PDB file of C-alpha atoms in Angstrom:
ATOM      1  CA  MET X   1     187.422 200.011  52.990  1.00 41.00           C
ATOM      2  CA  ILE X   2     190.950 199.851  54.383  1.00 45.00           C
ATOM      3  CA  SER X   3     192.433 203.106  55.620  1.00 44.00           C
ATOM      4  CA  PRO X   4     195.389 204.202  53.450  1.00 50.00           C
ATOM      5  CA  THR X   5     197.552 204.345  56.555  1.00 52.00           C
ATOM      6  CA  ALA X   6     196.443 200.994  57.968  1.00 65.00           C
ATOM      7  CA  SER X   7     198.504 197.860  57.562  1.00 81.00           C
ATOM      8  CA  PRO X   8     196.176 195.210  56.111  1.00 93.00           C
ATOM      9  CA  ASP X   9     195.911 191.827  57.777  1.00 94.00           C
ATOM     10  CA  PHE X  10     196.749 189.497  54.922  1.00 96.00           C
ATOM     11  CA  SER X  11     196.173 186.446  57.116  1.00 92.00           C
ATOM     12  CA  SER X  12     192.454 187.257  57.148  1.00 92.00           C
ATOM     13  CA  LEU X  13     192.131 186.756  53.401  1.00 94.00           C
ATOM     14  CA  LEU X  14     192.029 182.954  53.435  1.00 91.00           C
ATOM     15  CA  SER X  15     190.483 181.234  56.440  1.00 89.00           C
ATOM     16  CA  SER X  16     190.083 177.462  56.171  1.00 86.00           C
ATOM     17  CA  ILE X  17     186.490 177.994  55.053  1.00 86.00           C
ATOM     18  CA  ASP X  18     187.528 180.632  52.523  1.00 90.00           C
ATOM     19  CA  ALA X  19     190.279 178.349  51.217  1.00 92.00           C
ATOM     20  CA  LYS X  20     187.819 175.500  50.710  1.00 92.00           C
ATOM     21  CA  ASP X  21     185.388 177.756  48.861  1.00 94.00           C
ATOM     22  CA  PHE X  22     188.204 179.239  46.782  1.00 95.00           C
ATOM     23  CA  LEU X  23     189.407 175.774  45.791  1.00 93.00           C
ATOM     24  CA  GLN X  24     185.890 174.732  44.815  1.00 93.00           C
ATOM     25  CA  ARG X  25     185.595 177.743  42.526  1.00 94.00           C
ATOM     26  CA  LEU X  26     189.005 177.046  41.000  1.00 93.00           C
ATOM     27  CA  ASN X  27     187.982 173.424  40.460  1.00 91.00           C
ATOM     28  CA  LYS X  28     184.806 174.593  38.749  1.00 91.00           C
ATOM     29  CA  LEU X  29     186.813 176.827  36.436  1.00 90.00           C
ATOM     30  CA  GLN X  30     189.178 173.949  35.715  1.00 83.00           C
ATOM     31  CA  SER X  31     186.252 171.652  34.889  1.00 82.00           C
ATOM     32  CA  GLN X  32     185.219 174.064  32.151  1.00 78.00           C
ATOM     33  CA  LYS X  33     188.576 173.748  30.403  1.00 70.00           C
ATOM     34  CA  THR X  34     189.211 171.310  27.595  1.00 49.00           C
ATOM     35  CA  ASN X  35     192.085 169.675  29.494  1.00 52.00           C
ATOM     36  CA  LEU X  36     189.858 168.607  32.373  1.00 45.00           C
ATOM     37  CA  ASN X  37     191.297 165.104  32.274  1.00 48.00           C
ATOM     38  CA  ASP X  38     194.915 166.245  32.496  1.00 54.00           C
ATOM     39  CA  PRO X  39     196.259 163.879  35.200  1.00 50.00           C
ATOM     40  CA  SER X  40     199.090 166.235  36.179  1.00 53.00           C
ATOM     41  CA  SER X  41     196.614 168.543  37.937  1.00 60.00           C
ATOM     42  CA  ASN X  42     194.506 165.912  39.689  1.00 73.00           C
ATOM     43  CA  VAL X  43     195.540 165.079  43.249  1.00 72.00           C
ATOM     44  CA  GLU X  44     193.306 162.014  43.322  1.00 74.00           C
ATOM     45  CA  THR X  45     194.747 160.335  40.240  1.00 83.00           C
ATOM     46  CA  ASP X  46     198.293 161.666  39.929  1.00 90.00           C
ATOM     47  CA  ALA X  47     200.898 159.585  41.749  1.00 92.00           C
ATOM     48  CA  THR X  48     203.388 162.444  42.028  1.00 93.00           C
ATOM     49  CA  LEU X  49     200.804 164.745  43.604  1.00 94.00           C
ATOM     50  CA  LYS X  50     199.811 162.014  46.050  1.00 92.00           C
ATOM     51  CA  LYS X  51     203.456 161.649  47.052  1.00 93.00           C
ATOM     52  CA  LEU X  52     203.852 165.410  47.399  1.00 94.00           C
ATOM     53  CA  SER X  53     200.745 165.573  49.568  1.00 93.00           C
ATOM     54  CA  LEU X  54     202.263 163.091  51.999  1.00 91.00           C
ATOM     55  CA  GLN X  55     205.580 164.897  52.012  1.00 91.00           C
ATOM     56  CA  TRP X  56     203.956 168.247  52.733  1.00 91.00           C
ATOM     57  CA  GLN X  57     201.902 166.981  55.654  1.00 88.00           C
ATOM     58  CA  TYR X  58     204.984 165.884  57.549  1.00 82.00           C
ATOM     59  CA  LEU X  59     207.360 168.630  56.504  1.00 86.00           C
ATOM     60  CA  ALA X  60     204.831 171.297  57.458  1.00 84.00           C
ATOM     61  CA  SER X  61     204.461 169.631  60.851  1.00 78.00           C
ATOM     62  CA  ASN X  62     208.214 169.854  61.499  1.00 63.00           C
ATOM     63  CA  TYR X  63     207.801 171.191  65.014  1.00 33.00           C
ATOM     64  CA  LEU X  64     206.091 167.938  65.948  1.00 42.00           C
ATOM     65  CA  ILE X  65     208.548 165.654  64.210  1.00 50.00           C
ATOM     66  CA  HIS X  66     211.725 164.569  66.009  1.00 36.00           C
ATOM     67  CA  SER X  67     214.236 162.728  63.940  1.00 37.00           C
ATOM     68  CA  SER X  68     217.770 162.690  62.700  1.00 37.00           C
ATOM     69  CA  LYS X  69     218.888 164.861  59.792  1.00 43.00           C
ATOM     70  CA  GLY X  70     218.950 161.766  57.632  1.00 46.00           C
ATOM     71  CA  PHE X  71     215.188 161.644  57.829  1.00 47.00           C
ATOM     72  CA  ILE X  72     214.941 164.501  55.316  1.00 48.00           C
ATOM     73  CA  GLU X  73     216.076 162.520  52.274  1.00 51.00           C
ATOM     74  CA  PRO X  74     213.532 159.679  52.567  1.00 51.00           C
ATOM     75  CA  ILE X  75     210.800 162.319  52.782  1.00 49.00           C
ATOM     76  CA  LYS X  76     212.101 164.149  49.722  1.00 50.00           C
ATOM     77  CA  GLU X  77     212.284 160.891  47.773  1.00 52.00           C
ATOM     78  CA  GLY X  78     208.741 159.943  48.692  1.00 52.00           C
ATOM     79  CA  LYS X  79     209.810 156.794  50.533  1.00 52.00           C
ATOM     80  CA  VAL X  80     208.181 157.656  53.840  1.00 48.00           C
ATOM     81  CA  THR X  81     204.780 156.299  54.784  1.00 47.00           C
ATOM     82  CA  GLN X  82     202.590 156.956  57.797  1.00 45.00           C
ATOM     83  CA  ASN X  83     203.754 153.715  59.414  1.00 45.00           C
ATOM     84  CA  THR X  84     207.465 154.460  59.068  1.00 44.00           C
ATOM     85  CA  LEU X  85     206.972 158.014  60.286  1.00 39.00           C
ATOM     86  CA  THR X  86     205.238 156.992  63.469  1.00 41.00           C
ATOM     87  CA  GLY X  87     207.866 154.348  64.078  1.00 41.00           C
ATOM     88  CA  ILE X  88     210.802 156.766  64.041  1.00 35.00           C
ATOM     89  CA  ILE X  89     212.261 157.605  67.444  1.00 32.00           C
ATOM     90  CA  SER X  90     214.920 160.261  67.901  1.00 41.00           C
ATOM     91  CA  GLN X  91     215.988 162.923  70.358  1.00 35.00           C
ATOM     92  CA  ASP X  92     216.837 165.491  67.693  1.00 51.00           C
ATOM     93  CA  GLU X  93     214.449 167.891  65.989  1.00 60.00           C
ATOM     94  CA  LEU X  94     215.020 168.867  62.383  1.00 66.00           C
ATOM     95  CA  SER X  95     216.549 172.314  62.119  1.00 76.00           C
ATOM     96  CA  PHE X  96     214.648 175.211  60.577  1.00 75.00           C
ATOM     97  CA  GLU X  97     217.214 175.354  57.766  1.00 81.00           C
ATOM     98  CA  ASP X  98     216.729 171.657  56.960  1.00 82.00           C
ATOM     99  CA  ILE X  99     212.966 172.047  56.851  1.00 84.00           C
ATOM    100  CA  GLU X 100     213.131 175.169  54.677  1.00 86.00           C
ATOM    101  CA  GLN X 101     215.463 173.460  52.226  1.00 89.00           C
ATOM    102  CA  ALA X 102     213.230 170.399  52.023  1.00 90.00           C
ATOM    103  CA  LEU X 103     210.102 172.523  51.572  1.00 91.00           C
ATOM    104  CA  THR X 104     211.816 174.482  48.815  1.00 94.00           C
ATOM    105  CA  ASP X 105     212.813 171.241  47.085  1.00 95.00           C
ATOM    106  CA  TRP X 106     209.181 170.175  47.455  1.00 95.00           C
ATOM    107  CA  LEU X 107     207.951 173.365  45.771  1.00 97.00           C
ATOM    108  CA  ILE X 108     210.453 172.968  42.931  1.00 97.00           C
ATOM    109  CA  GLU X 109     209.255 169.425  42.276  1.00 97.00           C
ATOM    110  CA  LEU X 110     205.608 170.488  42.372  1.00 98.00           C
ATOM    111  CA  PHE X 111     206.110 173.411  39.978  1.00 98.00           C
ATOM    112  CA  ASN X 112     208.206 171.419  37.525  1.00 98.00           C
ATOM    113  CA  HIS X 113     205.639 168.615  37.554  1.00 97.00           C
ATOM    114  CA  LEU X 114     202.636 170.889  37.012  1.00 97.00           C
ATOM    115  CA  PHE X 115     204.252 172.900  34.226  1.00 97.00           C
ATOM    116  CA  ILE X 116     206.240 170.229  32.426  1.00 95.00           C
ATOM    117  CA  SER X 117     204.326 170.975  29.213  1.00 94.00           C
ATOM    118  CA  LYS X 118     205.174 174.687  29.456  1.00 94.00           C
ATOM    119  CA  GLN X 119     208.890 174.170  28.832  1.00 96.00           C
ATOM    120  CA  VAL X 120     209.872 176.008  32.010  1.00 98.00           C
ATOM    121  CA  ILE X 121     211.647 174.908  35.171  1.00 98.00           C
ATOM    122  CA  LEU X 122     211.978 176.424  38.629  1.00 98.00           C
ATOM    123  CA  VAL X 123     215.605 176.499  39.763  1.00 97.00           C
ATOM    124  CA  ARG X 124     217.318 177.358  43.054  1.00 95.00           C
ATOM    125  CA  SER X 125     219.893 180.136  42.633  1.00 93.00           C
ATOM    126  CA  THR X 126     222.796 180.964  44.913  1.00 87.00           C
ATOM    127  CA  GLY X 127     222.509 184.612  43.929  1.00 89.00           C
ATOM    128  CA  GLU X 128     219.849 187.083  42.868  1.00 90.00           C
ATOM    129  CA  PRO X 129     216.683 186.058  41.025  1.00 93.00           C
ATOM    130  CA  GLU X 130     216.650 186.037  37.242  1.00 95.00           C
ATOM    131  CA  TYR X 131     214.486 184.680  34.444  1.00 97.00           C
ATOM    132  CA  PHE X 132     216.042 183.114  31.357  1.00 97.00           C
ATOM    133  CA  PRO X 133     213.749 182.456  28.373  1.00 98.00           C
ATOM    134  CA  ALA X 134     213.814 179.134  26.562  1.00 97.00           C
ATOM    135  CA  GLN X 135     216.425 178.771  23.835  1.00 95.00           C
ATOM    136  CA  ASP X 136     218.346 176.090  21.933  1.00 93.00           C
ATOM    137  CA  ASN X 137     215.805 173.421  22.925  1.00 93.00           C
ATOM    138  CA  GLN X 138     216.414 174.211  26.594  1.00 96.00           C
ATOM    139  CA  PRO X 139     213.457 175.126  28.836  1.00 98.00           C
ATOM    140  CA  ALA X 140     213.023 178.573  30.308  1.00 98.00           C
ATOM    141  CA  ARG X 141     214.510 178.933  33.793  1.00 98.00           C
ATOM    142  CA  ILE X 142     212.981 180.750  36.745  1.00 98.00           C
ATOM    143  CA  GLU X 143     215.896 181.216  39.132  1.00 98.00           C
ATOM    144  CA  PHE X 144     214.866 182.422  42.588  1.00 97.00           C
ATOM    145  CA  ALA X 145     217.053 184.184  45.134  1.00 93.00           C
ATOM    146  CA  HIS X 146     219.411 182.271  47.406  1.00 90.00           C
ATOM    147  CA  GLY X 147     217.208 179.172  47.506  1.00 89.00           C
ATOM    148  CA  PHE X 148     214.519 180.900  49.595  1.00 94.00           C
ATOM    149  CA  PHE X 149     210.980 179.464  49.574  1.00 95.00           C
ATOM    150  CA  ALA X 150     209.394 182.935  49.608  1.00 95.00           C
ATOM    151  CA  SER X 151     211.537 184.069  46.686  1.00 96.00           C
ATOM    152  CA  ALA X 152     210.446 181.010  44.702  1.00 98.00           C
ATOM    153  CA  LEU X 153     206.785 181.964  45.135  1.00 98.00           C
ATOM    154  CA  HIS X 154     207.557 185.578  44.209  1.00 97.00           C
ATOM    155  CA  GLU X 155     209.371 184.661  41.001  1.00 97.00           C
ATOM    156  CA  CYS X 156     206.655 182.157  40.062  1.00 98.00           C
ATOM    157  CA  SER X 157     204.128 184.968  40.427  1.00 98.00           C
ATOM    158  CA  HIS X 158     206.051 187.146  37.983  1.00 97.00           C
ATOM    159  CA  PHE X 159     206.092 184.245  35.520  1.00 98.00           C
ATOM    160  CA  PHE X 160     202.332 183.866  35.845  1.00 98.00           C
ATOM    161  CA  VAL X 161     201.653 187.558  35.228  1.00 98.00           C
ATOM    162  CA  ALA X 162     203.977 187.707  32.222  1.00 97.00           C
ATOM    163  CA  GLY X 163     202.259 186.979  28.925  1.00 91.00           C
ATOM    164  CA  LYS X 164     203.619 184.960  26.028  1.00 94.00           C
ATOM    165  CA  ARG X 165     205.655 187.870  24.647  1.00 96.00           C
ATOM    166  CA  ARG X 166     207.349 188.815  27.921  1.00 96.00           C
ATOM    167  CA  ARG X 167     208.159 185.179  28.667  1.00 98.00           C
ATOM    168  CA  GLN X 168     210.432 185.314  25.636  1.00 97.00           C
ATOM    169  CA  LEU X 169     212.475 188.170  27.154  1.00 97.00           C
ATOM    170  CA  PRO X 170     215.240 187.982  29.794  1.00 96.00           C
ATOM    171  CA  ASP X 171     213.733 188.909  33.157  1.00 95.00           C
ATOM    172  CA  PHE X 172     210.379 189.314  31.379  1.00 96.00           C
ATOM    173  CA  GLY X 173     211.626 192.599  29.905  1.00 91.00           C
ATOM    174  CA  TYR X 174     211.606 194.331  33.294  1.00 84.00           C
ATOM    175  CA  TRP X 175     213.948 197.163  34.183  1.00 74.00           C
ATOM    176  CA  TYR X 176     215.350 197.052  37.684  1.00 70.00           C
ATOM    177  CA  ALA X 177     216.654 199.946  39.750  1.00 65.00           C
ATOM    178  CA  ALA X 178     218.576 198.913  42.841  1.00 65.00           C
ATOM    179  CA  ASP X 179     217.563 199.734  46.408  1.00 63.00           C
ATOM    180  CA  GLY X 180     217.687 203.486  46.949  1.00 67.00           C
ATOM    181  CA  ARG X 181     215.280 204.315  44.126  1.00 73.00           C
ATOM    182  CA  SER X 182     213.846 207.791  43.638  1.00 77.00           C
ATOM    183  CA  ALA X 183     210.210 208.482  44.494  1.00 77.00           C
ATOM    184  CA  ALA X 184     209.236 208.266  40.810  1.00 81.00           C
ATOM    185  CA  GLN X 185     211.121 204.998  40.348  1.00 79.00           C
ATOM    186  CA  GLN X 186     209.501 203.580  43.474  1.00 77.00           C
ATOM    187  CA  GLN X 187     206.022 204.454  42.224  1.00 81.00           C
ATOM    188  CA  ALA X 188     206.770 202.724  38.921  1.00 81.00           C
ATOM    189  CA  PHE X 189     208.096 199.689  40.799  1.00 81.00           C
ATOM    190  CA  GLU X 190     204.996 199.444  42.968  1.00 86.00           C
ATOM    191  CA  ARG X 191     202.632 199.724  39.999  1.00 89.00           C
ATOM    192  CA  VAL X 192     204.101 196.665  38.293  1.00 90.00           C
ATOM    193  CA  GLU X 193     204.382 194.716  41.564  1.00 93.00           C
ATOM    194  CA  ILE X 194     200.713 194.865  42.655  1.00 96.00           C
ATOM    195  CA  LYS X 195     199.457 191.860  40.683  1.00 97.00           C
ATOM    196  CA  PRO X 196     202.543 189.655  41.160  1.00 97.00           C
ATOM    197  CA  GLN X 197     202.567 190.272  44.911  1.00 96.00           C
ATOM    198  CA  ALA X 198     198.804 189.702  45.145  1.00 98.00           C
ATOM    199  CA  ILE X 199     199.310 186.305  43.519  1.00 98.00           C
ATOM    200  CA  GLU X 200     202.335 185.648  45.734  1.00 98.00           C
ATOM    201  CA  CYS X 201     200.143 186.505  48.724  1.00 98.00           C
ATOM    202  CA  LEU X 202     197.564 183.868  47.768  1.00 98.00           C
ATOM    203  CA  LEU X 203     200.231 181.250  47.048  1.00 98.00           C
ATOM    204  CA  THR X 204     201.857 181.972  50.408  1.00 96.00           C
ATOM    205  CA  LEU X 205     198.594 181.775  52.343  1.00 96.00           C
ATOM    206  CA  ALA X 206     197.699 178.554  50.534  1.00 95.00           C
ATOM    207  CA  CYS X 207     200.923 177.124  51.995  1.00 92.00           C
ATOM    208  CA  GLY X 208     199.856 178.228  55.477  1.00 88.00           C
ATOM    209  CA  ARG X 209     202.674 180.762  55.709  1.00 90.00           C
ATOM    210  CA  PRO X 210     202.495 184.462  56.661  1.00 92.00           C
ATOM    211  CA  PHE X 211     202.757 187.029  53.891  1.00 95.00           C
ATOM    212  CA  GLN X 212     204.011 190.585  53.882  1.00 91.00           C
ATOM    213  CA  VAL X 213     204.486 192.920  50.961  1.00 92.00           C
ATOM    214  CA  SER X 214     207.933 193.917  49.788  1.00 86.00           C
ATOM    215  CA  GLN X 215     208.549 197.480  48.667  1.00 77.00           C
ATOM    216  CA  ASP X 216     212.202 196.536  48.188  1.00 67.00           C
ATOM    217  CA  ASN X 217     213.477 200.011  49.032  1.00 65.00           C
ATOM    218  CA  LEU X 218     215.022 199.940  52.490  1.00 53.00           C
ATOM    219  CA  TYR X 219     217.290 202.884  51.769  1.00 55.00           C
ATOM    220  CA  ALA X 220     214.662 205.288  50.439  1.00 56.00           C
ATOM    221  CA  ASP X 221     215.551 208.914  51.162  1.00 56.00           C
ATOM    222  CA  PHE X 222     211.951 210.123  50.812  1.00 60.00           C
ATOM    223  CA  ASP X 223     208.776 209.743  52.884  1.00 60.00           C
ATOM    224  CA  THR X 224     207.052 206.433  52.080  1.00 65.00           C
ATOM    225  CA  SER X 225     204.322 206.680  54.721  1.00 69.00           C
ATOM    226  CA  SER X 226     201.672 207.743  52.203  1.00 74.00           C
ATOM    227  CA  SER X 227     202.216 204.706  49.982  1.00 83.00           C
ATOM    228  CA  THR X 228     199.071 202.637  49.427  1.00 90.00           C
ATOM    229  CA  PHE X 229     201.046 199.697  48.042  1.00 92.00           C
ATOM    230  CA  ALA X 230     200.138 197.228  50.800  1.00 93.00           C
ATOM    231  CA  GLN X 231     196.458 198.147  50.519  1.00 95.00           C
ATOM    232  CA  ASP X 232     196.596 197.868  46.730  1.00 95.00           C
ATOM    233  CA  VAL X 233     198.090 194.378  46.969  1.00 97.00           C
ATOM    234  CA  TYR X 234     195.478 193.366  49.560  1.00 97.00           C
ATOM    235  CA  GLN X 235     192.599 194.615  47.422  1.00 97.00           C
ATOM    236  CA  GLN X 236     193.964 192.894  44.322  1.00 98.00           C
ATOM    237  CA  ALA X 237     194.266 189.628  46.260  1.00 98.00           C
ATOM    238  CA  GLN X 238     190.665 190.068  47.413  1.00 97.00           C
ATOM    239  CA  THR X 239     189.585 190.574  43.818  1.00 97.00           C
ATOM    240  CA  TYR X 240     191.346 187.387  42.762  1.00 98.00           C
ATOM    241  CA  ILE X 241     189.545 185.468  45.523  1.00 97.00           C
ATOM    242  CA  THR X 242     186.095 186.806  44.647  1.00 95.00           C
ATOM    243  CA  LYS X 243     186.742 186.644  40.896  1.00 96.00           C
ATOM    244  CA  PRO X 244     189.144 183.721  40.364  1.00 96.00           C
ATOM    245  CA  ASP X 245     188.494 183.836  36.628  1.00 96.00           C
ATOM    246  CA  THR X 246     190.625 187.021  36.570  1.00 97.00           C
ATOM    247  CA  LEU X 247     193.694 185.097  37.727  1.00 98.00           C
ATOM    248  CA  PRO X 248     196.273 184.154  35.087  1.00 97.00           C
ATOM    249  CA  SER X 249     195.685 180.566  33.963  1.00 96.00           C
ATOM    250  CA  ASP X 250     198.995 179.213  35.277  1.00 97.00           C
ATOM    251  CA  ALA X 251     198.472 180.946  38.623  1.00 98.00           C
ATOM    252  CA  LYS X 252     195.165 179.104  38.953  1.00 97.00           C
ATOM    253  CA  THR X 253     196.966 175.815  38.320  1.00 96.00           C
ATOM    254  CA  LEU X 254     199.523 176.281  41.104  1.00 97.00           C
ATOM    255  CA  LEU X 255     196.978 177.760  43.512  1.00 97.00           C
ATOM    256  CA  GLN X 256     194.658 174.847  42.926  1.00 95.00           C
ATOM    257  CA  ALA X 257     197.444 172.399  43.721  1.00 96.00           C
ATOM    258  CA  LEU X 258     198.681 174.261  46.815  1.00 96.00           C
ATOM    259  CA  LEU X 259     195.190 174.620  48.255  1.00 96.00           C
ATOM    260  CA  ALA X 260     194.526 170.922  47.736  1.00 94.00           C
ATOM    261  CA  LEU X 261     197.922 169.693  48.951  1.00 94.00           C
ATOM    262  CA  CYS X 262     198.661 172.178  51.733  1.00 90.00           C
ATOM    263  CA  ALA X 263     195.699 174.190  52.968  1.00 71.00           C
ATOM    264  CA  LEU X 264     193.127 171.409  52.886  1.00 69.00           C
ATOM    265  CA  SER X 265     195.208 168.221  53.110  1.00 61.00           C
TER     266      SER X 265
END
């Protein structure tokens, strides 16, 4: 049991062994579905997923790759092979911003490929995040904040938690009070954020990135030290790992892909 005042170590949730076991259980659940032979979720048979696997391996190893900025586009277009990568010689290392942008483009392509039948697309926004339901034969749009990778995972998680009815509503029917919320508003915010942030946590760890909860209330004028939000998110993530059947179906789909392409590639 985690102490209410302790800060949980989210990185301990998914070791490489845990990730492998988690993926196996997700695969088993997938095998029980009627769409078992759906090629868009099979890394072994889907050409796009194979390409994305290659792209991820080299983008995630950006600290070891030295190349010119022009090297990003061939990776994003799937035109880079192991032989061409090892043959590239340059004095310059890709900047953090270049890598983050390419990884975000990678995530957008993966999401839009996996959920093409869901009539929804993941879109980079220059402003704040917002969800627009499908209308006039146009797919629903999940717009994430300022093009940030972490924001993309967060907004995807909200999409996964939302049911059919809320996916038909702007911003899933959520109310939003800006930073500086009252204690009561903050408690309401945290209650609805536990499951989305637990899913975001697992998606983030599957990508090999650190996760931390967001209470999104930097300017609170009340004592937040007694909040159990971080522990609640941690425990919910643990529950999802031990009982993956409790995950929303679409969350299982993306987690399965990220574990296969990123954590275990």
